[in-house]
Structure formats: C-alpha cells, structure tokens
CSV table of C-alpha atoms and ligand atoms in Angstrom, one decimal:
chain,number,residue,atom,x,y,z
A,1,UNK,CA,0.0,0.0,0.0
A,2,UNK,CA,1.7,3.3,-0.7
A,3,UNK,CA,0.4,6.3,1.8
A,4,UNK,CA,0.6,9.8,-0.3
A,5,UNK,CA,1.6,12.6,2.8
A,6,UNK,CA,0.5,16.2,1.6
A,7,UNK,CA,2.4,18.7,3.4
A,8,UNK,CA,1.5,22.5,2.4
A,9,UNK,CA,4.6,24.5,3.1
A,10,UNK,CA,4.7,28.2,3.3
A,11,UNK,CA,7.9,30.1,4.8
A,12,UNK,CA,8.4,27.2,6.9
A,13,UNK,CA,12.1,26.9,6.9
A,14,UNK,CA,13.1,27.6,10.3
A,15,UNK,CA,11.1,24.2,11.0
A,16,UNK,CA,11.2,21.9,8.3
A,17,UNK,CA,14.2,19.9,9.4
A,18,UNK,CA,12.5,19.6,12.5
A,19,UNK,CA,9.6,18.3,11.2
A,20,UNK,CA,11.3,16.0,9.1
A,21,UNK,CA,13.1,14.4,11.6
A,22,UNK,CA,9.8,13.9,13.3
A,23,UNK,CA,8.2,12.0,10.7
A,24,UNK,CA,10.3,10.3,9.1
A,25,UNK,CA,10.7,8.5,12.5
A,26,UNK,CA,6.9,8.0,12.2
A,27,UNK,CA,7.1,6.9,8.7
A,28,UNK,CA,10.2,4.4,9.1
A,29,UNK,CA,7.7,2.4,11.8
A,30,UNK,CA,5.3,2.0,9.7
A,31,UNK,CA,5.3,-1.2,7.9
A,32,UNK,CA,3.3,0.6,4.4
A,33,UNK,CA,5.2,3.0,2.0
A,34,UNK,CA,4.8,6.6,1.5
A,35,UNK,CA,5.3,9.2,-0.9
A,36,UNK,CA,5.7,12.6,0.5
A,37,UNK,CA,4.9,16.0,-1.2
A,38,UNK,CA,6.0,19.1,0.3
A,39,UNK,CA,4.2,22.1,-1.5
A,40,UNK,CA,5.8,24.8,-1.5
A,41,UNK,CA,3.4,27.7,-1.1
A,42,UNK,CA,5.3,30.8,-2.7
A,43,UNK,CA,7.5,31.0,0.1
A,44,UNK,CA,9.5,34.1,0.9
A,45,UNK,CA,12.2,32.4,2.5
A,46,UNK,CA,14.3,29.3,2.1
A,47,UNK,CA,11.7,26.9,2.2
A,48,UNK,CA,12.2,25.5,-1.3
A,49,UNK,CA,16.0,25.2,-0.9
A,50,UNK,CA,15.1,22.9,2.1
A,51,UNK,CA,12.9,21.0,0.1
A,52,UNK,CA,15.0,20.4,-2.7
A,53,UNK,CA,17.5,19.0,-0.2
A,54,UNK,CA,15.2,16.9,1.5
A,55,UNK,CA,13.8,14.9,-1.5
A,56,UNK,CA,17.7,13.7,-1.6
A,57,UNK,CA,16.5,11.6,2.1
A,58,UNK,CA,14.5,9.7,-0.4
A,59,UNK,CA,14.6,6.2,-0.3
A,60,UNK,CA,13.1,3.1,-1.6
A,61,UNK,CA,9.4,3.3,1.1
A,62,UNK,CA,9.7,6.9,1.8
A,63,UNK,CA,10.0,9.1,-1.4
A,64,UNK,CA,10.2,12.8,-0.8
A,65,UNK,CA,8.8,15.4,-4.0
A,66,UNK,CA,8.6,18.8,-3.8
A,67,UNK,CA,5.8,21.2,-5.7
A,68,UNK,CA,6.9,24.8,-6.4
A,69,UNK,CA,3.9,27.0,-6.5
A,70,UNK,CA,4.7,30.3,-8.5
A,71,UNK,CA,3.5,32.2,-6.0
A,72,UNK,CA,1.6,32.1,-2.3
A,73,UNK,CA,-1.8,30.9,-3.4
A,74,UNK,CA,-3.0,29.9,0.2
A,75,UNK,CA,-3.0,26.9,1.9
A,76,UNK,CA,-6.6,25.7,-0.1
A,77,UNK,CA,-4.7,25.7,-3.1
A,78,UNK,CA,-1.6,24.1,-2.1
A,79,UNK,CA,-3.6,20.8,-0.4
A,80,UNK,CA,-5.4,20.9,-4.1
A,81,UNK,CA,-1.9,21.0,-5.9
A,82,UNK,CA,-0.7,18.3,-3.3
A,83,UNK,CA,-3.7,15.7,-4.1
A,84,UNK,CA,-3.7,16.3,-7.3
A,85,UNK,CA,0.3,15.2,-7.4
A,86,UNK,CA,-1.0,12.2,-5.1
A,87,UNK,CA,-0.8,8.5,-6.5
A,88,UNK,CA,-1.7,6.5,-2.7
A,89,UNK,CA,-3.8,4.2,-2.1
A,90,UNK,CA,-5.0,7.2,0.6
A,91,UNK,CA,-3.6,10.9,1.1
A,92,UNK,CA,-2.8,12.4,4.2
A,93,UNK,CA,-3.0,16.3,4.8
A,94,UNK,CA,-0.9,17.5,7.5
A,95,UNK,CA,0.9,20.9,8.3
A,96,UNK,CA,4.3,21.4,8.3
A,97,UNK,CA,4.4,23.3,11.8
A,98,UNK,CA,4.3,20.0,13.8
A,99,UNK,CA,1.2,21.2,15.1
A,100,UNK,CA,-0.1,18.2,13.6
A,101,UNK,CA,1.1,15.7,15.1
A,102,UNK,CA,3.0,12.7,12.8
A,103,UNK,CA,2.6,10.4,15.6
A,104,UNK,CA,-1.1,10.3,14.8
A,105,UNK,CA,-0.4,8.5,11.6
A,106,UNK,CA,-0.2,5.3,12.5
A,107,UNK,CA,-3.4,5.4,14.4
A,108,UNK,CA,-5.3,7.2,11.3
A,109,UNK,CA,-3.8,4.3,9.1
A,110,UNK,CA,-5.5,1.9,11.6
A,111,UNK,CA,-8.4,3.6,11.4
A,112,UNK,CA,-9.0,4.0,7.5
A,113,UNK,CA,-8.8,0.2,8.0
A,114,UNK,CA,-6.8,-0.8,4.4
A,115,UNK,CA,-10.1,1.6,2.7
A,116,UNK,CA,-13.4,0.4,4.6
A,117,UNK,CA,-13.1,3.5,5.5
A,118,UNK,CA,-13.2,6.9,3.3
A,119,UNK,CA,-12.0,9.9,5.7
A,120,UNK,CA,-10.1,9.5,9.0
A,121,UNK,CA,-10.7,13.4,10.9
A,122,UNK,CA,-8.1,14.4,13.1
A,123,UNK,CA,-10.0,16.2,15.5
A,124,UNK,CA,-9.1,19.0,18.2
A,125,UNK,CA,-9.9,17.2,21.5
A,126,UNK,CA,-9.4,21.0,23.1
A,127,UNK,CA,-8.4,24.7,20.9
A,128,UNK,CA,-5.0,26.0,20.9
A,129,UNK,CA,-4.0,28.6,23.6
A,130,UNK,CA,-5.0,31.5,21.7
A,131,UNK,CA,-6.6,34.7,22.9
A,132,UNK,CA,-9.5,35.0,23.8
A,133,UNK,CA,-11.8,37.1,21.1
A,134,UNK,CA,-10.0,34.4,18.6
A,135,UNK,CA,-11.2,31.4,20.9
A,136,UNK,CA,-14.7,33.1,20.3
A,137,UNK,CA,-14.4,34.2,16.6
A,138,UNK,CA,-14.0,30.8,15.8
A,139,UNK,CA,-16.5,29.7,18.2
A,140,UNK,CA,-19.0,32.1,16.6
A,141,UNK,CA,-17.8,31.2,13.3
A,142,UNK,CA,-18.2,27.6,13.5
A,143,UNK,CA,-22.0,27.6,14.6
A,144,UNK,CA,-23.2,30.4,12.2
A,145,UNK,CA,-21.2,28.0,9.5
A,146,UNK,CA,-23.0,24.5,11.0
A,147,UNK,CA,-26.4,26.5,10.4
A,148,UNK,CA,-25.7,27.8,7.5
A,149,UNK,CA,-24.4,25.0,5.8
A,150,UNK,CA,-26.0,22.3,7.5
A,151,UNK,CA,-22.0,20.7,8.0
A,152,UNK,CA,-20.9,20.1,11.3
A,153,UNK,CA,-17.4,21.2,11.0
A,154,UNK,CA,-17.1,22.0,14.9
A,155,UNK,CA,-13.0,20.7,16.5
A,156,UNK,CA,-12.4,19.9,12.7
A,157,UNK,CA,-9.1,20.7,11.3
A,158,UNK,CA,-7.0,20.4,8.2
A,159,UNK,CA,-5.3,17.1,9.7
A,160,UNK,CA,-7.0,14.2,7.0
A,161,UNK,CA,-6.8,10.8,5.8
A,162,UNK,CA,-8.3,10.9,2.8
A,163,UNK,CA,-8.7,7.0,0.7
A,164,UNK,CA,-8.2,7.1,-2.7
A,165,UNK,CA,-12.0,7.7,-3.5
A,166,UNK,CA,-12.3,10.7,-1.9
A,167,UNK,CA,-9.4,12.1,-3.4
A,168,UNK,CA,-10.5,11.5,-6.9
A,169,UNK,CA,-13.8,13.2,-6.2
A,170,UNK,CA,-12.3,15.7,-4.2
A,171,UNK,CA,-9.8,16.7,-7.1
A,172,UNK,CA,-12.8,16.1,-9.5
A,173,UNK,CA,-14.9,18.9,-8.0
A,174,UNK,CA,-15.5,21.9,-10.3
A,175,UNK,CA,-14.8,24.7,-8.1
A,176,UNK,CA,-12.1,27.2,-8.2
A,177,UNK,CA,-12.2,28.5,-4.6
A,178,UNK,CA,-11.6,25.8,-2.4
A,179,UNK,CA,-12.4,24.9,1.4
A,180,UNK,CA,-10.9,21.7,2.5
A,181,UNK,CA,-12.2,21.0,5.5
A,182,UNK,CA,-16.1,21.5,4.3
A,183,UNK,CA,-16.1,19.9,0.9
A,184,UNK,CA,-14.9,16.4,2.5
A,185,UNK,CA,-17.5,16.8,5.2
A,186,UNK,CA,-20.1,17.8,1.9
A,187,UNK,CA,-18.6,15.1,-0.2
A,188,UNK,CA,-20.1,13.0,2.9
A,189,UNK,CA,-18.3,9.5,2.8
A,190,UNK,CA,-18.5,7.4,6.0
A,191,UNK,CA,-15.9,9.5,7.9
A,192,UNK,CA,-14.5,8.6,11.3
A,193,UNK,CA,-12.5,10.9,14.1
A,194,UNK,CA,-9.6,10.7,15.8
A,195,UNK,CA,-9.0,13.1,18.8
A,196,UNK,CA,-5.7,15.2,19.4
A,197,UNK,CA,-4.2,17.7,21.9
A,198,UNK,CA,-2.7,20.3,19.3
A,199,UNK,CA,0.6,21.6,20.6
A,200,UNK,CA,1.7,25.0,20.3
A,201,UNK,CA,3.9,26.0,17.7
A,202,UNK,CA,7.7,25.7,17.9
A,203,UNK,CA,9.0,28.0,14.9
A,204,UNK,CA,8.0,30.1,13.0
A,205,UNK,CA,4.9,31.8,13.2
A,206,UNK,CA,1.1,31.3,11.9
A,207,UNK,CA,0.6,33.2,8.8
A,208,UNK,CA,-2.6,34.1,9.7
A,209,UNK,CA,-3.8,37.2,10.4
A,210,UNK,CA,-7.5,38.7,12.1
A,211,UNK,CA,-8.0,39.9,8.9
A,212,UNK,CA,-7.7,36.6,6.8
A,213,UNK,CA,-9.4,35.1,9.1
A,214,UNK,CA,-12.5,37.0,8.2
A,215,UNK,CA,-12.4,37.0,4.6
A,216,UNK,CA,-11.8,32.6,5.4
A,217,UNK,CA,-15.1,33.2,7.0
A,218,UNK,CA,-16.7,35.5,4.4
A,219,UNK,CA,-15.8,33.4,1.7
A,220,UNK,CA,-16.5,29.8,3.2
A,221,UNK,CA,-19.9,30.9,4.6
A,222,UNK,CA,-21.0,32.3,1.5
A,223,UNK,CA,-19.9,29.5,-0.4
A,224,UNK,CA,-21.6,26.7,1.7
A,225,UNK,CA,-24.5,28.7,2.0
A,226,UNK,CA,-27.4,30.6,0.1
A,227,UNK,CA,-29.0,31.6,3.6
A,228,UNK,CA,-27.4,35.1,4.2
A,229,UNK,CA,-29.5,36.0,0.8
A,230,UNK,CA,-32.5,34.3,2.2
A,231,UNK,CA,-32.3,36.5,5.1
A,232,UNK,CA,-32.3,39.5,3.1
A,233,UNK,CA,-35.8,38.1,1.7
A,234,UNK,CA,-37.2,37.7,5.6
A,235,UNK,CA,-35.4,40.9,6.5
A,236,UNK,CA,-37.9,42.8,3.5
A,237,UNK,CA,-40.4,40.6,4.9
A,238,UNK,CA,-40.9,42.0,8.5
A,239,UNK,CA,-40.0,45.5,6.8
A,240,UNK,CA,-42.9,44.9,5.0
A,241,UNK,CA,-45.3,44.3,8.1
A,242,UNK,CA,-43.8,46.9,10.0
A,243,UNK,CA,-44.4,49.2,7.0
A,244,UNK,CA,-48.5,48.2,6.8
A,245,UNK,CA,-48.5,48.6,10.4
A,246,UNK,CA,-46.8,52.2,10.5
A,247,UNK,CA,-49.5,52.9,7.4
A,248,UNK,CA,-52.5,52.2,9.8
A,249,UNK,CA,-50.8,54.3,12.6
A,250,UNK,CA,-50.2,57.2,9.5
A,251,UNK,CA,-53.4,57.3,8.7
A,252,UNK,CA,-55.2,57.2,12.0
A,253,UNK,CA,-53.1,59.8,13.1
A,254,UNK,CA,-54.7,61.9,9.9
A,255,UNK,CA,-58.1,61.4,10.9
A,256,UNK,CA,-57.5,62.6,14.4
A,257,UNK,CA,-55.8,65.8,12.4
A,258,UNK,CA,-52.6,65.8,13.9
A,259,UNK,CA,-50.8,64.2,11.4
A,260,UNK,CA,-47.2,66.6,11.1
A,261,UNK,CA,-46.2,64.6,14.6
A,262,UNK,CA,-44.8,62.0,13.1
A,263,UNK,CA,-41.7,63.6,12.0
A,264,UNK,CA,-38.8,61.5,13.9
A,265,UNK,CA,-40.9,58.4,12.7
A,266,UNK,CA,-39.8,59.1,9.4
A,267,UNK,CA,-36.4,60.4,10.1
A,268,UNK,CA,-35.9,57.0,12.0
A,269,UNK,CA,-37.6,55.0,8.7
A,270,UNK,CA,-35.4,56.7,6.6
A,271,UNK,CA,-32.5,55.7,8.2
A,272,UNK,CA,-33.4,52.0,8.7
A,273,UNK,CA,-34.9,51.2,5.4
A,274,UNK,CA,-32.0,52.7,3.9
A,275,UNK,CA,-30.1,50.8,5.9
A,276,UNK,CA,-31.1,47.9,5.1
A,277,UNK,CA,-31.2,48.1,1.0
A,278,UNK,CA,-27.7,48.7,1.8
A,279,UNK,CA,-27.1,45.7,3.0
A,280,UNK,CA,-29.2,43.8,1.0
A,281,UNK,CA,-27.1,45.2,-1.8
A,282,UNK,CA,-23.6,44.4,0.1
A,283,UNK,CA,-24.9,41.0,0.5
A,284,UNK,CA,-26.0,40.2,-3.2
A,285,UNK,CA,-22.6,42.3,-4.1
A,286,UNK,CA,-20.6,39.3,-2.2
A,287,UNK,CA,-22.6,36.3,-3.7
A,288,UNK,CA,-21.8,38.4,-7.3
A,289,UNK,CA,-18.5,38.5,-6.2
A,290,UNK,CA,-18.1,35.2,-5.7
A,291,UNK,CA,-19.7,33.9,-8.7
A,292,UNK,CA,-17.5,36.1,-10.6
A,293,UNK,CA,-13.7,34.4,-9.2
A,294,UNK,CA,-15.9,30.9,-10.0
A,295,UNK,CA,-17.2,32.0,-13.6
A,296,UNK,CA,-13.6,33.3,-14.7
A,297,UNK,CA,-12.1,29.6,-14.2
A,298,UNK,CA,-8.4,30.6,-13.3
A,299,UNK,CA,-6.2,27.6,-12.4
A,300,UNK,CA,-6.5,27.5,-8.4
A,301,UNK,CA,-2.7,27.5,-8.4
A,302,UNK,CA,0.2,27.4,-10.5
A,303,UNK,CA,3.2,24.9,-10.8
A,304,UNK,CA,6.3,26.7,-11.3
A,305,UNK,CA,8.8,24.1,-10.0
A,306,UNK,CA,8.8,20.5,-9.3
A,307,UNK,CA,11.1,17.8,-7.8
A,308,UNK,CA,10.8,14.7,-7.1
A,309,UNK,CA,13.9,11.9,-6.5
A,310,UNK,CA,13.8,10.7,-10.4
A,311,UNK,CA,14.5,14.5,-11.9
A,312,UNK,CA,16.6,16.1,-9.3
A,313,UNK,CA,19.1,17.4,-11.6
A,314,UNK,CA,16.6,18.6,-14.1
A,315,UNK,CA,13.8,20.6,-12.3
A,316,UNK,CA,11.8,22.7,-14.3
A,317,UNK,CA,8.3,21.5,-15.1
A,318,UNK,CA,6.2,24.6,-15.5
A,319,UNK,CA,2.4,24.2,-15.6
A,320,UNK,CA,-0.6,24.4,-14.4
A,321,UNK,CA,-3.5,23.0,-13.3
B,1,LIG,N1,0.3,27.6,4.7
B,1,LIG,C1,0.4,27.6,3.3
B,1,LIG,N2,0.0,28.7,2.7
B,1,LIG,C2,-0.4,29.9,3.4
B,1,LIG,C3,-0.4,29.8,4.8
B,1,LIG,C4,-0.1,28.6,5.4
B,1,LIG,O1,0.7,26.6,2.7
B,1,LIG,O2,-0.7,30.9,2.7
B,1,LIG,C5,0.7,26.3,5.4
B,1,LIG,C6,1.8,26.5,6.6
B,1,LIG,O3,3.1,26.4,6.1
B,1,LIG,C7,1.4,25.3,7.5
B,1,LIG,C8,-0.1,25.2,7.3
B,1,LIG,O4,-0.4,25.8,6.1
B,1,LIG,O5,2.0,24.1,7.1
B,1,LIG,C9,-0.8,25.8,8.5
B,1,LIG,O6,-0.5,27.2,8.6
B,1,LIG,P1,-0.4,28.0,10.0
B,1,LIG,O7,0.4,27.2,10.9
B,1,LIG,O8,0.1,29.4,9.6
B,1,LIG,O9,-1.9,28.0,10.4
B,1,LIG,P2,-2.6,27.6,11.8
B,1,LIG,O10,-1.8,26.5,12.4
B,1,LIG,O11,-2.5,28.8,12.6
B,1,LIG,O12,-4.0,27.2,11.4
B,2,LIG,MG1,0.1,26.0,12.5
C-alpha cells in the first residue's frame, strides 16, 4: 500500500528539518510505504531550498517530492496541488508546523482500515492557547457555518486521511475557490474521528492574520450557504409588516388631524430602510463577487517548479492545473 503525505509549506524553513526528523521517524515504523509532497506555497524564504535537499533523504518506502507554487496561493490551493500530485492508495494532509502531530499517523492508518473507510478526521480534543476574542471568533464562526451549511465542521481541522475515493472526487470537484475542511464533510463518505491535543507551535509563526481570518469566513460561509440572501428576503419581509402597520398608525393619526407629529418616525424609517437596502445590496454584491472568481475559471494555483527523486538534476516542469 503506498500512503501519499500532503504537506503545504509556506515560509516554513526555520522548521522543516525539524519536522522531518519527526516523521520520518513516524514513517520508518510504519510497515506501508509513502510518498511525500511538500508544497511549496510561494514561500518568501528558504523553504524550497530545504525541500530540494530533503527529497535527496528519499529512499526506496519513503520518497520525498517537492511542488513549487509560482506564488503564495493559500494553503486551499496548495492541499489541491498536493492531491492532485498524489498517487496512494490514501492521502494524508498535514501541516508542516508539527502542530499536527505525525505520531497520529499510524493510528489514522489503523483507522482507514486498508479503505473500509473513506475519511479518518483528526480532531481538536481542546483549541490552541489562543486569545480570547479568537477562541470566540472561531467559536461564533463555526456555529453560524453549521447552520448555514447544515455541515458540522465544529473541532475539525486540516489534519486528513483521505482514501483514494475521496481524493479522486475531491480533485474532480469543479470549483475554483476551495475549502478543505467542508467539501470532504459535503462530499459525505462514511468518515470517522480521531481526537488530538494540538501543541503549540515551535518555529516560526502562523501566517494568519484577524484579517484573513475574516475573509476565510466570508468566503467559506457564502460559499456553503445561500441563507445570508435568504435573510435578506425575511429581512424585506418584517419590513414589509412593520411598513403596513406604520401605514394604519399614519393614517389614523390623519383622521384625528394631527398628522405633522410624526416627523422623527420618518427620520428613524429613513435611516433603517436605507439601511437595510444597503445591506441587501452588500450582501448580493458578495454572492456576485463570488460567482465572478468561479465563472472566470483561473487555475487555483500554479506549478512553477517540481522535484521529485527521479529529476533532481533537471527541475523545471512549469504548468498548471
Ligand atoms: N500555509 C500555506 N500557505 C499559506 C499559509 C499557510 O501553505 O498561505 C501552510 C503552513 O506552512 C502550514 C499550514 O499551512 O504548514 C498551516 O499554517 P499555519 O500554521 O500558519 O496555520 P494555523 O496552524 O494557525 O492554522
Ligand atoms: Mg500552525
């Protein structure tokens, strides 16, 4: 059986020896063999060089490749590079921060059970020591997300076993913008979990910032979901009622002749109906948005560089996928 090991790399080189070290002790207890695939994701720093010289660890049940994206293309599109580079009988997605923890592998292997089963979820037994409005921006995240998706994603991470199945419909999907972690809980194959303590991280730093974060959250909900527009419809709804009920009040005020008192009523209606166009324009303005990266069909990455133990010494491969 030959385990593919997708590793998405990006400015990782203060760490990746490390890491190595880590798993190949992992990998060398392990009785199937594995190729692994370090994506590079447009790194800054020396993270390529490091790969390059780690695919020359290669040997006959651990071979090392490296993928050169052409520049950082995010993480989404480096796991799609990674699985699409992938030949196992089951791919494994896995940081290369050690937060992750190799020394789940063997027990994920167990559990995918030689392919019974079709996604082995590492999940977060507890959150990483972050701060606190983080802890409950995910938090908040994850539930508007569940409802709007109908996915649970909650503890879910990056950290998969993915059998061969799952890759080839996972590679298959048509979408340009990708979210990992909720198109294999869409793609829906009998999945089972295996808890973990993430550690904290030991070089480096993460690369992602409050501000990422949100547009992660922008993007994924509005791409799981149609319900933010749906809203809007419910939200012209009760604007609607409130409006025939203000009417009555208008009019009865009229009869009784002193009709010129309602003046901060319509300041205030002013304000919130135009309010709320707004938004109902800023909302149908993101799903646009959206439609428009998907309906342009650019290549979610692109290869510049690749390496892999058989052409070392003669490296360039451009293309793109
Ligand atoms: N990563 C990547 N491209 C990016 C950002 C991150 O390939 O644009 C990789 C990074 O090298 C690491 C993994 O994705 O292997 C997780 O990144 P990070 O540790 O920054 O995220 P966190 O652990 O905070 O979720
Ligand atoms: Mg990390």
């Amino acid at each position: 059986m030959l385990i593919s090991l997708i590793i998405p790399v990006y400015n990782e080189q203060s760490g990746l020896a490390d890491f190595w070290q880590v798993t190949d002790g992992i990998l060398s207890q392990c009785k199937q063999d594995f190729e692994v695939i370090l994506v590079d994701d447009g790194s800054t720093d020396n993270s390529w060089q490091s790969i390059t010289s780690l695919t020359h660890n290669s040997r006959d049940a651990i071979q090392i490749q490296g993928l050169r994206l052409s520049r950082n293309f995010g993480k989404e599109a480096a796991i799609l590079a990674g699985l699409r580079q992938a030949s196992g009988n089951a791919a494994i997605v896995m940081d290369a921060d050690l937060q992750h923890p190799p020394s789940m592998i063997p027990q994920m292997l167990s559990a995918w059970n030689g392919g019974k089963v079709g996604i082995v979820e590492a999940v977060k037994r507890k959150r990483q020591d972050e701060s606190l409005p983080r802890r409950l921006g995910a938090k908040l995240y994850y539930r508007v997300f569940n409802l709007a998706s109908r996915l649970d994603m909650d503890g879910s991470s990056d950290f998969k076993l993915l059998d061969r199945r799952v890759v080839d419909q996972y590679i298959a999907l048509p979408e340009v913008g990708r979210f990992f972690r909720g198109l294999t809980a869409w793609l829906g194959f009998h999945a089972v979990a295996v808890a973990f303590d993430p550690p904290q991280r030991h070089t480096g730093r993460s690369n992602w910032s409050i501000g990422n974060l949100m547009k992660l959250a922008r993007s994924t909900i509005i791409s799981f979901s149609s319900l933010p527009l749906r809203a809007v419809t419910w939200l012209g709804g009760i604007g609607i009622l409130f409006s025939a009920m203000l009417t009555l009040q208008t009019l009865w005020y009229k009869w009784q002749g002193f009709a010129e008192e309602g003046f901060p009523t319509v300041i205030l209606l002013i304000l919130a109906m135009g309010s709320m166009i707004l938004l109902g324009l800023g909302l149908i303005g993101e799903y646009i948005a959206e439609i428009y990266q998907e309906v342009k069909h650019r290549p979610t990455y692109v290869i510049s560089q690749s390496i892999s133990p058989s052409n070392r010494d003669n490296q360039t491969t451009p293309r793109s996928d």
